[in-house]
mmCIF file of C-alpha atoms and ligand atoms in Angstrom:
data_model
loop_
_atom_site.group_PDB
_atom_site.id
_atom_site.type_symbol
_atom_site.label_atom_id
_atom_site.label_comp_id
_atom_site.label_asym_id
_atom_site.label_seq_id
_atom_site.Cartn_x
_atom_site.Cartn_y
_atom_site.Cartn_z
ATOM 1 C CA MET O 99 -32.468 28.672 -48.333
ATOM 2 C CA THR O 100 -28.914 28.011 -49.136
ATOM 3 C CA GLU O 101 -28.057 25.199 -45.341
ATOM 4 C CA PRO O 102 -25.616 26.906 -42.579
ATOM 5 C CA SER O 103 -21.810 24.647 -42.798
ATOM 6 C CA TRP O 104 -22.264 24.245 -38.980
ATOM 7 C CA GLN O 105 -25.646 22.582 -40.055
ATOM 8 C CA LYS O 106 -23.919 20.568 -42.268
ATOM 9 C CA LEU O 107 -21.056 19.630 -40.331
ATOM 10 C CA ARG O 108 -23.278 18.694 -37.497
ATOM 11 C CA LYS O 109 -25.138 15.864 -39.353
ATOM 12 C CA LEU O 110 -21.296 14.141 -40.526
ATOM 13 C CA PRO O 111 -19.988 10.880 -38.217
ATOM 14 C CA VAL O 112 -17.586 12.454 -35.517
ATOM 15 C CA VAL O 113 -14.287 10.117 -37.172
ATOM 16 C CA GLY O 114 -15.488 11.456 -40.588
ATOM 17 C CA ARG O 115 -15.175 15.805 -39.728
ATOM 18 C CA ALA O 116 -11.008 16.294 -40.060
ATOM 19 C CA ALA O 117 -10.990 14.462 -43.335
ATOM 20 C CA ASP O 118 -13.497 16.186 -44.508
ATOM 21 C CA TRP O 119 -11.962 19.788 -43.188
ATOM 22 C CA GLY O 120 -9.695 18.676 -45.419
ATOM 23 C CA MET O 121 -6.920 17.950 -41.695
ATOM 24 C CA GLY O 122 -7.574 13.932 -42.277
ATOM 25 C CA GLY O 123 -3.774 13.115 -40.159
ATOM 26 C CA HIS O 124 -2.800 15.990 -40.658
ATOM 27 C CA ALA O 125 -4.509 16.998 -37.687
ATOM 28 C CA VAL O 126 -2.126 14.888 -34.938
ATOM 29 C CA SER O 127 1.178 15.809 -35.084
ATOM 30 C CA LYS O 128 4.563 13.242 -34.881
ATOM 31 C CA LYS O 129 5.025 13.612 -31.547
ATOM 32 C CA THR O 130 1.288 13.029 -30.263
ATOM 33 C CA ARG O 131 1.285 10.025 -32.887
ATOM 34 C CA LYS O 132 4.412 8.812 -30.954
ATOM 35 C CA ALA O 133 3.104 9.404 -28.030
ATOM 36 C CA GLY O 134 1.774 6.401 -25.432
ATOM 37 C CA PRO O 135 0.332 5.443 -21.297
ATOM 38 C CA ARG O 136 2.840 7.210 -19.299
ATOM 39 C CA THR O 137 2.466 3.354 -17.771
ATOM 40 C CA ALA O 138 4.285 1.649 -20.175
ATOM 41 C CA GLY O 139 7.641 -0.779 -19.603
ATOM 42 C CA LEU O 140 6.525 -0.388 -15.745
ATOM 43 C CA LYS O 141 5.997 -3.180 -13.756
ATOM 44 C CA ALA O 142 2.594 -3.245 -12.269
ATOM 45 C CA THR O 143 0.835 -4.897 -9.126
ATOM 46 C CA GLU O 144 -2.441 -5.042 -8.432
ATOM 47 C CA SER O 145 -2.826 -4.133 -4.243
ATOM 48 C CA VAL O 146 -5.284 -2.607 -2.051
ATOM 49 C CA CYS O 147 -6.112 0.636 -1.092
ATOM 50 C CA PRO O 148 -4.484 1.341 2.739
ATOM 51 C CA TYR O 149 -6.632 4.426 4.132
ATOM 52 C CA CYS O 150 -10.411 3.565 4.583
ATOM 53 C CA ALA O 151 -12.771 1.091 5.038
ATOM 54 C CA VAL O 152 -14.093 1.099 1.073
ATOM 55 C CA GLY O 153 -10.967 -0.599 -0.293
ATOM 56 C CA CYS O 154 -10.892 0.018 -3.502
ATOM 57 C CA GLY O 155 -8.416 -1.942 -5.783
ATOM 58 C CA GLN O 156 -5.397 0.102 -6.800
ATOM 59 C CA VAL O 157 -2.803 -0.430 -9.468
ATOM 60 C CA VAL O 158 0.903 -0.407 -8.060
ATOM 61 C CA TYR O 159 3.509 0.888 -11.446
ATOM 62 C CA THR O 160 6.907 0.378 -10.057
ATOM 63 C CA ARG O 161 10.507 0.626 -11.999
ATOM 64 C CA GLY O 162 13.463 -1.172 -11.024
ATOM 65 C CA GLY O 163 11.493 -1.538 -7.030
ATOM 66 C CA GLU O 164 10.759 2.155 -7.017
ATOM 67 C CA LEU O 165 6.871 3.447 -6.473
ATOM 68 C CA VAL O 166 6.376 5.306 -9.298
ATOM 69 C CA SER O 167 2.252 5.420 -9.767
ATOM 70 C CA ILE O 168 -0.349 4.007 -8.213
ATOM 71 C CA GLU O 169 -3.986 4.581 -9.915
ATOM 72 C CA GLY O 170 -7.188 2.603 -9.660
ATOM 73 C CA ASN O 171 -7.441 -0.386 -10.515
ATOM 74 C CA PRO O 172 -10.356 -1.407 -12.892
ATOM 75 C CA ARG O 173 -10.513 -4.527 -12.020
ATOM 76 C CA SER O 174 -12.339 -4.012 -8.630
ATOM 77 C CA PRO O 175 -15.391 -4.238 -8.628
ATOM 78 C CA ILE O 176 -15.592 -1.532 -5.483
ATOM 79 C CA ASN O 177 -13.842 1.306 -8.135
ATOM 80 C CA GLN O 178 -13.779 0.666 -11.127
ATOM 81 C CA GLY O 179 -10.840 2.049 -11.805
ATOM 82 C CA THR O 180 -11.687 4.928 -9.813
ATOM 83 C CA LEU O 181 -9.697 6.462 -6.660
ATOM 84 C CA CYS O 182 -10.787 9.103 -3.968
ATOM 85 C CA PRO O 183 -7.915 11.679 -3.248
ATOM 86 C CA LYS O 184 -6.922 10.205 -0.946
ATOM 87 C CA GLY O 185 -6.144 6.859 -2.933
ATOM 88 C CA SER O 186 -4.870 9.091 -5.368
ATOM 89 C CA ALA O 187 -2.182 10.028 -3.711
ATOM 90 C CA SER O 188 -1.204 6.874 -1.574
ATOM 91 C CA ARG O 189 1.604 7.188 -2.957
ATOM 92 C CA GLN O 190 2.975 9.787 -0.208
ATOM 93 C CA LEU O 191 2.214 7.077 1.953
ATOM 94 C CA VAL O 192 5.877 5.789 1.082
ATOM 95 C CA GLN O 193 7.811 8.680 -0.585
ATOM 96 C CA GLN O 194 6.105 11.643 1.018
ATOM 97 C CA PRO O 195 10.057 13.488 2.688
ATOM 98 C CA GLY O 196 8.093 14.417 5.860
ATOM 99 C CA ARG O 197 7.777 10.764 6.575
ATOM 100 C CA LEU O 198 8.917 9.347 9.997
ATOM 101 C CA GLN O 199 11.555 6.840 9.802
ATOM 102 C CA LYS O 200 12.114 6.608 13.704
ATOM 103 C CA VAL O 201 10.289 5.488 16.614
ATOM 104 C CA ARG O 202 9.703 8.707 18.000
ATOM 105 C CA TYR O 203 9.161 8.702 21.915
ATOM 106 C CA ARG O 204 6.757 11.227 25.105
ATOM 107 C CA ARG O 205 7.609 10.586 27.929
ATOM 108 C CA PRO O 206 4.733 11.266 31.094
ATOM 109 C CA GLY O 207 5.679 14.876 31.882
ATOM 110 C CA GLY O 208 8.115 15.662 29.033
ATOM 111 C CA THR O 209 8.104 18.267 26.581
ATOM 112 C CA GLU O 210 9.587 17.136 23.761
ATOM 113 C CA TRP O 211 9.676 13.695 21.369
ATOM 114 C CA GLU O 212 12.955 12.042 21.871
ATOM 115 C CA GLU O 213 14.328 9.353 19.350
ATOM 116 C CA ILE O 214 14.574 5.764 20.176
ATOM 117 C CA GLU O 215 15.508 2.837 18.912
ATOM 118 C CA LEU O 216 12.526 -0.056 17.209
ATOM 119 C CA GLU O 217 14.398 -2.761 19.554
ATOM 120 C CA THR O 218 13.509 -0.377 22.342
ATOM 121 C CA ALA O 219 10.122 0.667 22.092
ATOM 122 C CA MET O 220 9.169 -2.688 21.047
ATOM 123 C CA GLU O 221 10.305 -3.537 24.591
ATOM 124 C CA MET O 222 8.467 -0.601 26.006
ATOM 125 C CA ILE O 223 5.028 -1.617 24.197
ATOM 126 C CA ALA O 224 5.447 -5.446 25.651
ATOM 127 C CA GLU O 225 6.056 -4.703 29.088
ATOM 128 C CA ARG O 226 3.062 -2.054 29.823
ATOM 129 C CA VAL O 227 1.623 -4.796 27.428
ATOM 130 C CA VAL O 228 1.586 -7.361 30.637
ATOM 131 C CA ALA O 229 1.743 -5.389 33.198
ATOM 132 C CA ALA O 230 -1.628 -4.170 31.797
ATOM 133 C CA ARG O 231 -2.645 -7.558 31.651
ATOM 134 C CA GLU O 232 -2.414 -8.323 35.043
ATOM 135 C CA ASP O 233 -3.820 -5.398 36.665
ATOM 136 C CA GLY O 234 -6.520 -5.814 34.788
ATOM 137 C CA TRP O 235 -6.906 -9.676 35.222
ATOM 138 C CA GLN O 236 -10.755 -11.037 35.783
ATOM 139 C CA ARG O 237 -10.751 -13.695 37.072
ATOM 140 C CA ILE O 238 -14.172 -13.737 38.694
ATOM 141 C CA ASN O 239 -17.164 -11.586 37.801
ATOM 142 C CA ASP O 240 -19.471 -9.657 39.655
ATOM 143 C CA GLN O 241 -22.406 -12.019 39.471
ATOM 144 C CA GLY O 242 -19.244 -14.820 40.741
ATOM 145 C CA TRP O 243 -18.540 -16.484 36.846
ATOM 146 C CA ARG O 244 -15.747 -17.527 35.521
ATOM 147 C CA VAL O 245 -14.301 -15.586 33.440
ATOM 148 C CA ASP O 246 -10.791 -15.605 33.437
ATOM 149 C CA ARG O 247 -10.240 -11.984 31.285
ATOM 150 C CA THR O 248 -8.826 -8.741 30.782
ATOM 151 C CA MET O 249 -9.986 -5.558 31.263
ATOM 152 C CA GLY O 250 -7.056 -3.604 31.305
ATOM 153 C CA PHE O 251 -6.804 -3.229 27.208
ATOM 154 C CA ALA O 252 -8.681 -2.959 24.053
ATOM 155 C CA HIS O 253 -7.826 -2.985 20.932
ATOM 156 C CA LEU O 254 -9.166 -0.612 17.590
ATOM 157 C CA GLY O 255 -7.826 -1.853 14.882
ATOM 158 C CA GLY O 256 -7.149 0.674 11.192
ATOM 159 C CA ALA O 257 -8.599 1.175 8.100
ATOM 160 C CA THR O 258 -4.504 0.223 6.674
ATOM 161 C CA LEU O 259 -5.672 -3.251 8.448
ATOM 162 C CA ASP O 260 -6.831 -6.100 5.925
ATOM 163 C CA ASN O 261 -8.612 -9.835 6.262
ATOM 164 C CA GLU O 262 -5.606 -11.700 7.515
ATOM 165 C CA GLU O 263 -3.714 -8.852 9.618
ATOM 166 C CA ASN O 264 -7.261 -8.501 11.959
ATOM 167 C CA TYR O 265 -7.822 -12.264 11.384
ATOM 168 C CA LEU O 266 -4.361 -12.480 13.750
ATOM 169 C CA LEU O 267 -5.313 -8.811 15.938
ATOM 170 C CA LYS O 268 -8.329 -11.044 17.065
ATOM 171 C CA LYS O 269 -6.338 -14.193 17.722
ATOM 172 C CA ALA O 270 -3.508 -12.190 19.384
ATOM 173 C CA TYR O 271 -5.434 -9.924 21.377
ATOM 174 C CA THR O 272 -8.175 -13.400 22.834
ATOM 175 C CA ALA O 273 -5.241 -15.454 23.309
ATOM 176 C CA MET O 274 -4.391 -12.564 25.993
ATOM 177 C CA GLY O 275 -7.709 -11.769 27.595
ATOM 178 C CA ALA O 276 -8.946 -8.868 25.660
ATOM 179 C CA ILE O 277 -12.726 -9.310 25.474
ATOM 180 C CA GLN O 278 -12.718 -5.191 23.030
ATOM 181 C CA VAL O 279 -11.220 -6.102 20.080
ATOM 182 C CA GLU O 280 -13.149 -3.819 17.319
ATOM 183 C CA ASN O 281 -12.151 -1.886 13.953
ATOM 184 C CA GLN O 282 -12.545 1.699 12.354
ATOM 185 C CA ALA O 283 -14.786 -0.079 10.239
ATOM 186 C CA ARG O 284 -17.390 -0.844 12.125
ATOM 187 C CA ILE O 285 -17.125 1.783 14.235
HETATM 188 S S1 LIG T 423 -8.969 5.535 -2.520
HETATM 189 FE FE1 LIG T 423 -10.664 6.436 -1.010
HETATM 190 S S2 LIG T 423 -12.541 5.582 -0.977
HETATM 191 FE FE2 LIG T 423 -11.182 4.226 -1.633
HETATM 192 S S3 LIG T 423 -10.035 2.798 -0.121
HETATM 193 FE FE3 LIG T 423 -9.221 5.072 -0.252
HETATM 194 S S4 LIG T 423 -9.183 6.187 1.097
HETATM 195 FE FE4 LIG T 423 -11.248 4.526 0.971
#
């Protein structure tokens, strides 16, 4: 019995099949031949996804300082070139049209957001930090031990903070007397 042609084809090495079918190089169009990686010619900068505590490696592609694409970094031992949907969409953190560019403030009892200047917002935050520190200051604890600390505020960091930022935050909050300094990555 003659062997069906599809069974003969299955035995051929994959690379040889196109030629054996008589197509050879003609199976590839001129357009395809000219095609290259869409990131060719772009500046590639290694970075870290800021969305969660996994810390996947990213490659950020830019042209003339403009963000063009973000992909998983194959050199990262954590994600080995992959990104989850959030990491893949992290370009939107910079270029999403709905991104807020101004500080917004809703005053106590207010029902509307107001736009305020960054300088004003920083002043307001600094005043509140100083007041909360003083209001919650403990010189002596319940056992009579000297503690010199504030119970007026705590700090909870997010996963967008990197090692260096967390180090500085820990130093700053401890210097102000806070004892609850945490990060989302530990929760
Ligand atoms: S790519 Fe996804 S899993 Fe990786 S750090 Fe970003 S958000 Fe987390």
